[in-house]
């Protein structure tokens, strides 16, 4: 049976170890997959996150295009050089990518021909004055053109292109419908490379008049003021917002045709074209592999920790299963030994009683001496059985808190003396000594304390060689506690077994236990001390002896 048990538990251990090895392989494989996933994810992020960087970087441009440009229309064509200068100053301050602004202070007339401007049927669109504003524009170069001095400045493509766009829009204008703001905005602005030209949007009534003016001469001939501003943009002045500094090491603005000379595998690169007037340029992203590896690692570590945690939980469960199997094995062995030893403990006195009974029954007559002998044998063996059953019953009652702790005052010297005397009667070769210091009486449960003394005394006698069957009991009052010490000169307890001796059914394997032991004595002592709100500890040296120390509360 023992071989079968060991074989079964060896098999369980092998299964647990196989499971842990398989989980370890799976753990390593999971880490590898997690790292590859992290690498792929970060590389994809490197490509996709450039859109967010672009959006953040061109946010000021979008704000300029959607909010600042339409402010020109608020002036209804009546911007003068001073007002335009103030407006441009706010633009240059708010939007550094605007390098220069050319302001066309223009008129729309119903005359057939103008020298500087554009003629559309009988509608003419021409500048009165042209100014340029910018941080690098000299003071004497602000005024570029004035109608009074013709020929000193070429009006240029910016002006003509937007006027042609306006003319085309007017020719196709459906006067029965109200045009949308988006339609008006797109037809009164012109986006070219590094440049945005914007014309203030007239009222719908004015546009209807413009259409009439292009077809015939009105009487009287109306004159309308129109303001056109051409914003020259510098893409290199766009402030790059690196929203992923741990992903992108360097971000630059380069021409669309830019092709780096260094194309080695030690770098990751990507690019995205700038929108609108900056479409000839791109954002160019570059990071070294070693720089990207840091971001991969920072993404991988939480995943690895999660996998490690899961693996740790699985291994812990496996260890707990094995531990439970091991505990069950030990419990089974302890119970098996307990039943064997208990059977032996009961069988011995029962056998003696049966033999004595048979002898009495079969004898034709018994002398007085034989009657006394058999009577003594029956009495002693009955006491053994009764003591064993009482110990088991008391142990169970104490464990389940089924009894109450009595509080009686005892004289400690008398108590120890009675214990010594009872054991001297049983074991005449047992040498007892004792001492009491600091107190004479204290309140305790005398029955439980007596059981404690008896068990420790019996242990001291049982586990001592014939020539060293000695026990010294000391009782002292120390710092308001009763400290009892039981010191013998027995065989001692191995250090490896010290932590197990107070466990139920545990027995140290030695020559003194060959005749059987239930393994309840010291466990019973531990339960007694705990029930009395005390503490028990042990110090021992092999072949030198053992000392049990008991600390109990002192109540006078």
XYZ file of C-alpha atoms in Angstrom:
556
model
C 0.000 0.000 0.000
C 2.827 2.402 0.880
C 4.500 1.711 -2.481
C 1.243 2.431 -4.288
C 0.840 5.723 -2.420
C 4.370 6.836 -3.216
C 3.969 5.837 -6.838
C 0.698 7.766 -7.071
C 2.179 10.908 -5.614
C 5.323 10.636 -7.725
C 3.019 10.470 -10.728
C 1.169 13.590 -9.497
C 4.473 15.391 -9.029
C 5.546 14.410 -12.560
C 2.250 15.687 -13.977
C 2.617 18.990 -12.136
C 6.219 19.386 -13.352
C 5.177 18.539 -16.922
C 2.391 21.112 -16.682
C 4.781 23.799 -15.367
C 7.329 23.033 -18.123
C 4.614 23.265 -20.787
C 3.368 26.537 -19.302
C 6.934 27.868 -19.246
C 7.346 27.054 -22.946
C 3.980 28.690 -23.645
C 5.062 31.692 -21.558
C 8.276 32.107 -23.576
C 6.346 31.706 -26.848
C 3.739 34.243 -25.662
C 6.475 36.744 -24.835
C 7.971 36.279 -28.311
C 4.584 36.809 -29.974
C 3.905 39.817 -27.722
C 7.223 41.397 -28.691
C 6.582 40.833 -32.394
C 3.083 42.259 -32.005
C 4.520 45.295 -30.166
C 7.107 45.814 -32.920
C 4.479 45.602 -35.657
C 2.092 47.854 -33.744
C 4.690 50.589 -33.172
C 5.850 50.409 -36.806
C 2.217 50.836 -37.906
C 1.854 53.694 -35.421
C 4.945 55.274 -36.957
C 3.147 55.341 -40.299
C -0.348 56.276 -39.083
C 0.372 58.806 -36.345
C 1.878 61.250 -38.864
C -1.704 62.325 -39.651
C -2.152 63.534 -36.068
C 1.162 65.406 -36.210
C 0.041 67.056 -39.473
C -3.340 68.021 -37.987
C -1.728 69.524 -34.897
C 0.904 71.375 -36.932
C -1.462 72.907 -39.496
C -4.125 73.773 -36.935
C -3.000 77.463 -36.929
C -3.221 77.495 -40.754
C -6.761 76.058 -40.666
C -7.689 78.667 -38.074
C -6.211 81.371 -40.311
C -7.995 80.126 -43.433
C -11.403 79.492 -41.847
C -11.612 82.339 -39.321
C -9.115 85.106 -40.054
C -9.542 85.413 -43.830
C -13.341 85.923 -43.675
C -12.744 88.951 -41.412
C -11.750 90.882 -44.573
C -15.404 90.793 -45.639
C -16.454 92.570 -42.431
C -14.980 95.824 -43.807
C -17.307 95.699 -46.873
C -14.556 96.939 -49.165
C -13.708 100.061 -47.166
C -10.260 99.035 -45.912
C -7.723 101.809 -46.220
C -3.952 101.526 -45.917
C -3.912 102.278 -42.166
C -6.693 99.823 -41.320
C -5.178 97.199 -43.608
C -1.795 97.731 -41.933
C -3.322 97.101 -38.481
C -5.158 94.026 -39.732
C -1.987 92.622 -41.301
C -0.018 93.288 -38.108
C -2.388 91.042 -36.142
C -2.083 88.380 -38.853
C 1.731 88.469 -38.819
C 1.793 88.306 -35.036
C -0.701 85.448 -34.778
C 0.435 83.429 -37.784
C 4.223 83.425 -38.266
C 3.959 81.418 -41.493
C 2.482 84.541 -43.221
C 5.587 86.234 -44.620
C 4.058 89.156 -46.525
C 0.640 90.589 -47.489
C -0.161 92.623 -50.612
C -3.261 94.785 -50.266
C -5.223 95.800 -53.398
C -7.484 98.768 -52.618
C -9.800 98.306 -55.651
C -12.923 99.654 -57.324
C -15.666 98.098 -59.443
C -16.980 100.521 -62.075
C -19.475 100.537 -64.912
C -17.057 101.941 -67.522
C -15.978 100.283 -70.735
C -12.166 100.333 -70.385
C -9.464 100.782 -67.724
C -5.735 100.714 -68.258
C -4.781 98.874 -65.029
C -7.199 96.107 -64.192
C -9.659 93.827 -65.940
C -12.562 94.631 -68.288
C -15.567 92.299 -68.351
C -18.027 93.712 -70.813
C -18.954 97.072 -69.278
C -17.754 95.960 -65.820
C -14.249 97.026 -64.853
C -12.262 95.893 -61.835
C -9.129 97.888 -61.155
C -6.868 98.809 -58.168
C -6.681 102.381 -56.895
C -3.653 101.655 -54.710
C -1.526 98.620 -53.987
C 0.411 98.212 -50.715
C 2.694 95.558 -49.333
C 3.069 94.816 -45.612
C 5.513 92.557 -43.847
C 8.172 92.475 -41.146
C 10.951 92.618 -43.762
C 9.316 95.202 -46.022
C 11.214 98.552 -45.932
C 9.159 101.627 -45.016
C 9.730 103.210 -48.446
C 8.450 100.104 -50.231
C 5.007 99.882 -48.685
C 3.228 101.648 -51.535
C 3.675 99.627 -54.732
C 1.103 101.248 -57.027
C -1.178 104.213 -57.269
C -3.579 105.058 -60.058
C -2.042 108.517 -60.395
C 1.276 106.987 -61.486
C 0.441 104.282 -63.951
C 3.030 101.863 -65.215
C 5.150 101.855 -62.077
C 3.918 98.367 -61.013
C 2.596 95.343 -62.821
C -0.718 94.348 -61.263
C 0.187 90.713 -61.690
C -1.363 87.278 -61.939
C -2.720 87.138 -58.374
C -5.053 90.063 -59.021
C -6.043 88.997 -62.543
C -6.625 85.320 -61.615
C -9.048 86.152 -58.821
C -10.844 88.834 -60.908
C -11.325 86.307 -63.718
C -12.715 83.866 -61.180
C -15.094 86.597 -59.977
C -16.112 87.416 -63.573
C -16.875 83.777 -64.322
C -18.934 83.492 -61.164
C -20.909 86.658 -61.970
C -21.626 85.487 -65.519
C -23.115 82.232 -64.231
C -24.855 83.714 -61.177
C -28.494 82.637 -60.774
C -30.064 85.778 -59.327
C -33.196 83.874 -58.270
C -31.245 81.793 -55.724
C -29.270 82.694 -52.653
C -25.725 81.323 -53.016
C -24.281 79.295 -50.121
C -21.486 80.693 -47.971
C -19.217 77.848 -49.051
C -19.879 78.659 -52.715
C -19.144 82.345 -52.132
C -15.976 81.628 -50.146
C -14.550 79.311 -52.795
C -15.225 81.798 -55.622
C -13.830 84.817 -53.796
C -10.537 83.186 -52.798
C -7.746 81.646 -54.789
C -5.240 79.176 -53.338
C -1.934 78.799 -55.168
C 1.529 77.581 -54.229
C 2.626 79.414 -51.060
C -0.057 82.017 -51.609
C -3.715 82.727 -50.792
C -5.553 85.620 -52.454
C -8.834 86.704 -50.917
C -11.482 89.193 -52.068
C -14.066 90.510 -49.669
C -17.445 88.964 -50.434
C -20.050 91.529 -51.613
C -23.669 91.376 -50.582
C -25.986 89.351 -52.847
C -27.681 92.606 -53.958
C -24.295 93.973 -55.028
C -23.554 90.821 -56.987
C -26.820 91.240 -58.887
C -25.812 94.808 -59.725
C -22.364 93.529 -60.849
C -24.105 91.166 -63.267
C -26.186 94.001 -64.663
C -23.076 96.227 -64.941
C -21.293 93.564 -67.029
C -24.084 93.655 -69.618
C -24.992 97.333 -69.949
C -24.247 100.832 -68.779
C -26.291 101.841 -65.829
C -27.514 105.314 -65.142
C -26.182 106.666 -62.973
C -22.954 104.641 -63.139
C -22.336 103.047 -59.721
C -18.900 102.625 -58.107
C -18.210 99.847 -55.541
C -15.225 99.421 -53.251
C -13.562 95.996 -53.178
C -10.587 94.873 -51.042
C -8.278 92.123 -52.223
C -5.445 90.745 -50.057
C -2.770 88.351 -51.262
C -1.086 86.464 -48.403
C 2.408 85.139 -49.185
C 3.161 82.113 -47.027
C 6.428 80.562 -45.840
C 6.003 76.797 -45.163
C 9.259 76.669 -43.181
C 7.672 78.951 -40.582
C 5.009 76.378 -39.708
C 5.564 75.282 -36.124
C 5.779 71.492 -36.071
C 3.861 69.960 -33.149
C 5.369 66.556 -32.415
C 2.464 64.887 -30.643
C 4.448 61.624 -30.388
C 7.952 62.638 -29.258
C 8.734 59.063 -28.220
C 7.857 57.842 -31.716
C 9.295 60.505 -34.002
C 12.890 61.476 -33.363
C 13.090 64.192 -36.036
C 10.370 65.923 -38.088
C 11.308 68.345 -40.861
C 9.548 70.322 -43.572
C 11.066 69.455 -46.931
C 10.182 70.058 -50.595
C 7.994 67.386 -52.104
C 10.906 66.302 -54.298
C 13.259 65.845 -51.324
C 14.952 62.444 -51.349
C 17.395 61.692 -48.494
C 20.829 60.367 -49.327
C 20.966 58.034 -46.288
C 18.438 55.237 -46.865
C 20.023 52.583 -44.608
C 17.958 50.021 -42.689
C 19.003 51.577 -39.382
C 16.347 54.299 -39.830
C 12.579 54.355 -40.195
C 11.123 57.124 -42.375
C 7.703 58.259 -43.516
C 6.224 61.436 -44.999
C 2.940 63.250 -45.577
C 2.128 66.107 -47.941
C 1.135 69.488 -46.517
C -2.323 70.737 -47.583
C -3.523 73.732 -49.620
C -0.927 76.367 -50.531
C 1.829 74.217 -48.966
C 1.183 71.250 -51.274
C 4.677 71.516 -52.797
C 6.086 70.575 -49.368
C 5.832 67.649 -46.989
C 6.452 66.694 -43.400
C 9.369 64.273 -43.325
C 9.623 61.929 -40.310
C 12.772 60.027 -39.399
C 13.724 57.915 -36.351
C 16.599 55.563 -35.718
C 15.814 51.898 -35.015
C 17.394 52.204 -31.558
C 15.070 55.150 -30.788
C 12.012 53.173 -31.946
C 13.130 50.162 -29.885
C 12.604 52.194 -26.706
C 8.984 52.852 -27.662
C 8.520 49.196 -28.599
C 9.890 48.208 -25.200
C 7.620 50.637 -23.336
C 4.619 49.177 -25.183
C 5.803 45.585 -24.750
C 6.546 45.729 -20.996
C 2.900 46.089 -19.782
C 1.896 43.206 -22.067
C 4.808 41.133 -20.755
C 3.833 41.942 -17.173
C 0.255 40.866 -17.902
C 1.489 37.594 -19.391
C 3.859 37.143 -16.439
C 1.007 37.760 -14.000
C -1.176 35.220 -15.787
C 1.700 32.727 -15.854
C 2.377 33.375 -12.158
C -1.282 32.709 -11.299
C -1.273 29.471 -13.315
C 1.981 28.303 -11.692
C 0.631 29.292 -8.274
C -2.505 27.230 -8.913
C -0.307 24.291 -9.965
C 1.839 24.675 -6.848
C -1.264 24.903 -4.644
C -2.681 21.776 -6.258
C 0.583 19.963 -5.633
C 0.712 21.354 -2.098
C -2.815 20.109 -1.434
C -1.896 16.716 -2.830
C 1.169 16.689 -0.627
C -0.842 17.769 2.431
C -3.456 15.139 1.653
C -0.685 12.582 1.408
C 0.704 13.642 4.778
C -2.760 13.760 6.341
C -3.544 10.327 4.961
C -0.262 8.992 6.342
C -0.854 10.663 9.718
C -4.382 9.302 9.934
C -3.198 5.894 8.798
C -0.458 5.885 11.443
C -2.893 7.282 14.007
C -5.357 4.485 13.429
C -2.575 1.879 13.560
C -1.109 3.341 16.752
C -4.503 3.929 18.350
C -5.462 0.353 17.571
C -2.212 -0.787 19.112
C -2.712 1.433 22.171
C -6.199 -0.011 22.695
C -5.251 -3.540 21.702
C -2.475 -3.922 24.287
C -4.555 -3.257 27.432
C -7.555 -5.082 25.955
C -5.345 -8.116 25.302
C -3.949 -7.959 28.836
C -7.475 -7.651 30.293
C -8.681 -10.576 28.145
C -5.753 -12.781 29.216
C -6.295 -11.894 32.875
C -10.021 -12.589 32.510
C -9.425 -15.965 30.829
C -6.955 -16.927 33.545
C -9.467 -16.044 36.256
C -12.253 -17.885 34.408
C -10.265 -21.018 33.722
C -8.644 -21.284 37.179
C -10.395 -23.688 39.554
C -9.292 -21.620 42.512
C -7.190 -18.517 43.088
C -5.050 -17.591 46.024
C -5.336 -14.175 47.627
C -2.021 -13.208 46.083
C -3.245 -14.173 42.594
C -6.528 -12.299 43.088
C -4.629 -9.131 44.084
C -2.264 -9.500 41.131
C -5.090 -9.963 38.606
C -7.079 -7.169 40.237
C -4.077 -4.802 39.950
C -3.548 -5.766 36.294
C -7.212 -5.185 35.411
C -7.234 -1.875 37.298
C -4.042 -0.565 35.626
C -5.105 -1.577 32.115
C -8.553 -0.076 32.647
C -6.837 3.169 33.768
C -4.775 3.147 30.559
C -7.894 2.771 28.417
C -9.740 5.386 30.417
C -6.793 7.833 30.185
C -6.488 7.392 26.421
C -10.219 7.912 25.866
C -10.210 10.937 28.179
C -7.319 12.493 26.255
C -9.085 12.021 22.919
C -12.334 13.400 24.340
C -10.618 16.371 25.987
C -8.675 17.146 22.802
C -11.898 17.195 20.774
C -13.708 19.327 23.362
C -10.889 21.895 23.569
C -10.576 22.130 19.785
C -14.319 22.753 19.446
C -14.490 25.088 22.485
C -17.006 22.725 24.037
C -15.756 23.208 27.613
C -15.388 26.277 29.799
C -12.212 27.410 31.490
C -12.487 27.082 35.272
C -10.888 29.727 37.479
C -9.619 28.312 40.785
C -6.853 29.554 43.030
C -4.066 27.009 43.445
C -0.884 26.837 45.501
C 1.786 26.282 42.867
C 4.180 24.404 45.180
C 1.458 22.031 46.353
C 0.320 21.562 42.776
C 3.805 20.688 41.505
C 4.445 18.431 44.526
C 1.270 16.424 43.845
C 2.273 16.001 40.208
C 5.760 14.886 41.215
C 4.411 12.393 43.741
C 1.963 10.804 41.282
C 4.720 10.299 38.714
C 7.196 8.996 41.312
C 4.652 6.306 42.198
C 4.359 5.297 38.542
C 8.076 5.656 37.775
C 10.278 5.210 40.834
C 13.414 5.801 38.690
C 12.152 9.255 37.602
C 14.261 11.993 39.243
C 12.229 15.193 39.829
C 13.407 18.630 40.996
C 11.481 21.912 41.049
C 11.692 25.549 42.137
C 9.161 28.394 42.541
C 10.159 32.084 42.447
C 8.134 35.296 42.824
C 4.683 33.929 43.662
C 2.913 31.187 45.589
C -0.657 31.194 44.280
C -2.458 32.098 41.072
C -5.862 31.569 39.485
C -6.089 28.963 36.696
C -7.894 25.788 35.628
C -6.254 23.044 37.767
C -7.590 20.166 35.651
C -6.180 21.550 32.389
C -2.929 22.596 34.067
C -2.658 19.089 35.550
C -3.116 17.546 32.094
C -0.397 19.845 30.772
C 2.031 18.840 33.566
C 1.230 15.137 33.162
C 1.787 15.122 29.393
C 5.106 16.972 29.587
C 6.292 14.793 32.464
C 5.332 11.598 30.607
C 7.176 12.848 27.500
C 10.286 13.648 29.570
C 10.285 10.148 31.046
C 9.506 8.346 27.791
C 12.140 10.111 25.676
C 15.050 9.962 28.135
C 17.679 7.224 28.392
C 17.527 5.064 31.536
C 20.507 6.821 33.119
C 19.140 10.354 32.447
C 15.478 10.191 33.414
C 15.455 13.612 35.025
C 13.036 16.532 34.899
C 13.427 19.989 36.424
C 10.315 22.155 36.705
C 10.655 25.878 37.399
C 7.797 28.337 37.998
C 8.535 32.070 38.011
C 6.563 35.308 37.928
C 8.175 37.503 35.240
C 6.663 40.844 34.174
C 3.175 39.862 35.290
C 3.265 36.462 33.557
C 3.631 32.949 34.978
C 6.573 31.324 33.201
C 6.846 27.517 33.517
C 9.877 25.625 32.259
C 10.138 21.824 31.931
C 13.793 20.865 31.378
C 14.834 17.256 30.783
C 18.046 15.487 29.789
C 16.477 13.320 27.118
C 17.363 12.479 23.541
C 16.372 15.915 22.244
C 14.535 16.948 19.093
C 16.248 17.422 15.683
C 16.108 21.042 14.448
C 14.315 19.915 11.280
C 11.431 18.552 13.373
C 11.002 21.452 15.834
C 8.276 23.132 13.732
C 6.270 19.882 13.432
C 6.133 18.524 16.978
C 2.937 20.422 17.915
C 1.022 19.068 14.911
C -1.645 16.430 15.413
C -0.637 12.832 14.722
C 2.994 13.809 14.141
C 5.595 11.442 15.561
C 9.376 11.628 15.411
C 10.747 8.341 14.131
C 13.182 6.964 16.757
C 13.725 3.914 18.929
C 11.407 5.296 21.633
C 8.446 5.317 19.250
C 8.805 1.766 18.026
C 6.048 0.551 20.357
C 3.588 3.021 18.962
C 2.443 6.520 19.815
C -0.760 8.239 18.842
C 1.020 11.535 18.213
C -1.406 13.636 20.236
C 0.625 14.468 23.360
C 2.362 17.702 22.358
C -0.510 18.737 20.056
C -2.773 18.331 23.100
C -0.366 20.499 25.159
C -0.454 23.197 22.458
C -4.260 23.209 22.427
C -4.365 23.346 26.241
C -2.010 26.347 26.392
C -3.888 28.184 23.639
C -7.198 27.514 25.411
C -5.690 29.010 28.599
C -4.627 32.164 26.621
C -0.948 31.269 26.923
C 2.044 30.497 24.725
C 4.273 27.454 24.429
C 7.730 27.209 22.855
C 10.560 24.691 22.800
C 14.360 24.668 22.725
C 16.245 21.427 22.206
C 19.643 19.933 21.454
C 20.001 16.364 20.215
C 21.372 14.029 22.941
C 21.471 16.949 25.390
C 17.874 17.519 26.352
C 14.767 19.637 25.758
C 13.169 22.624 27.472
C 9.493 23.478 27.085
C 8.607 27.050 28.052
C 4.989 27.929 28.887
C 3.813 31.489 29.514
C 0.383 31.857 31.161
C -1.542 34.957 32.285
C -1.138 35.689 36.028
C -4.324 36.264 37.996
C -3.941 36.557 41.752
